[in-house]
């Protein structure tokens, strides 16, 4: 959703300007000193107007520019100087009152939530008597519970009126509704002392949060709500989240022991506890670290240590790492990994800002990491509905930004104005010396279609951070695309790519090569021709439509159409046995007509995995395989046609975990870049 910003009076050198339409992700560039950081400060302080919040809070107040402005929790401003906040501090166990059960002298159990329910029952007794005079309640409740009065209030007037109508009773419906309204209002004046008074306040808060009437708030819901932590998504204290989970674990152990003492079952067994409280938050953080590509894992806290410390261990050598020994770039990625991990919403309330302001946070990021960083904040913004404005001097960040989302602030006009990505990149690289490109250091690769060129370009961009490509690779389609409306993919064939390469090489043009599909043996390698997946895969579609990668798209997208055999954490663990389950699941949904297609063959991946897949995934025609997969795995149908499913696999699976890249792709690209071809 677009929004606008405007400045009614000068602020730190930024002149007044009329409304500027901003995109959900807006990237602002400009040389040092034009006021980019001041613009973000003005938005955070409320001095510059933003349509997400209405009028600028302080635009018409004659306050000194240096005076501190009260922080607005709907705006979060992060800079490169504060990448690791208190979210990683050492924290003692959080003292959360357990409103469900608390031991007191003599071993009795005092149940605060139930006591509140009793207090409410006494408060509403008069209104219940009036309701009984209007309608025979007990006759209309077929199976009254021990707390049937609370059930009556919770079910609301409509349920009673419907029950009376079904019983053939004529009642005063208006009076029934009036009685419920008066009872609801009565809860506003409930007078409870100490913890009970806090619980009364929580009833009102929970009603506002859920939209349920106050009369419908049950003791169980109240108990759960009172145990929630409240944190800012971008400044959350992760140690506190860990400590809260551990405390609930100990409360459950105490309840079990209490039940043994009282001779009645209390507490939850391990499976029930996991279902109610979710997985340990340190496991969820590890999932987020893997997605962000960080080679660290959280050290699992000691469940019996009174202090909880967030600490990391390097996976490569198993050594503990101090947080502030991480590089500045790793700290940036760590912060956003911790901001994107999936908290247990049942026990943690996150305050979500409307506007996230990022001031040159990418300054320390290597270009290879910028893509992961931008992807994480865009994904979070889309899922949480957050608008983002970021400032940058990085050409990589600008290049990865959506077209139309780039703005520039200049010395002549220090206000944000929309520019093209190319304009911004040219400005950011202005003054660099011209370079003479040695053509031998870059190879031009002709491929069969524009789709192939797009896929290979993307794959090289992802792999070059881990594969030592000695020469740059550029991919060009050897054939023109068909005019719109003629159907099909591209006009031409693999023979055209081979012919173009041979003719140009004969004319003395250096560094030209071809990369073709195997086509089940119809294409063979030559002096300047490399074959993808020779001896195994029909075409590039077959390499990328590997059932493991298809399954990863489904699991990462959390498509609800199926009951998957593994979860995201299982996928990220990369256990061969576990991943084979995912392959078998996908294979069970894709029917192959020929018996030979159902035979299991080897499939190898860049990270060293070797798994077994049905042969049909590798040997049937690539376009037919794509149609077959999309037609039988319904969540994938939205990517059907024009190679969009393969685009998704490259960006959403391989781009996030290079270990899953099929080995034939790595082999072919390495050969093209590093081999010495002799004519």
XYZ file of C-alpha atoms in Angstrom, residues 73 98 107 228 264 275 291 366 383-384 401 532 546 558 616:
15
model
C 5.807 3.128 19.027
C 1.054 -17.862 36.954
C -0.552 -27.028 50.266
C 2.021 -13.266 27.458
C -5.184 -35.215 41.281
C 1.388 -28.424 21.680
C 17.358 -18.961 6.316
C 28.919 -7.534 1.406
C 3.551 -10.509 6.225
C 3.152 -7.833 8.929
C 14.918 -2.669 -5.184
C 23.811 -29.666 -19.039
C 13.741 -31.887 -8.745
C 3.443 -23.403 4.162
C 10.623 -39.516 -14.761
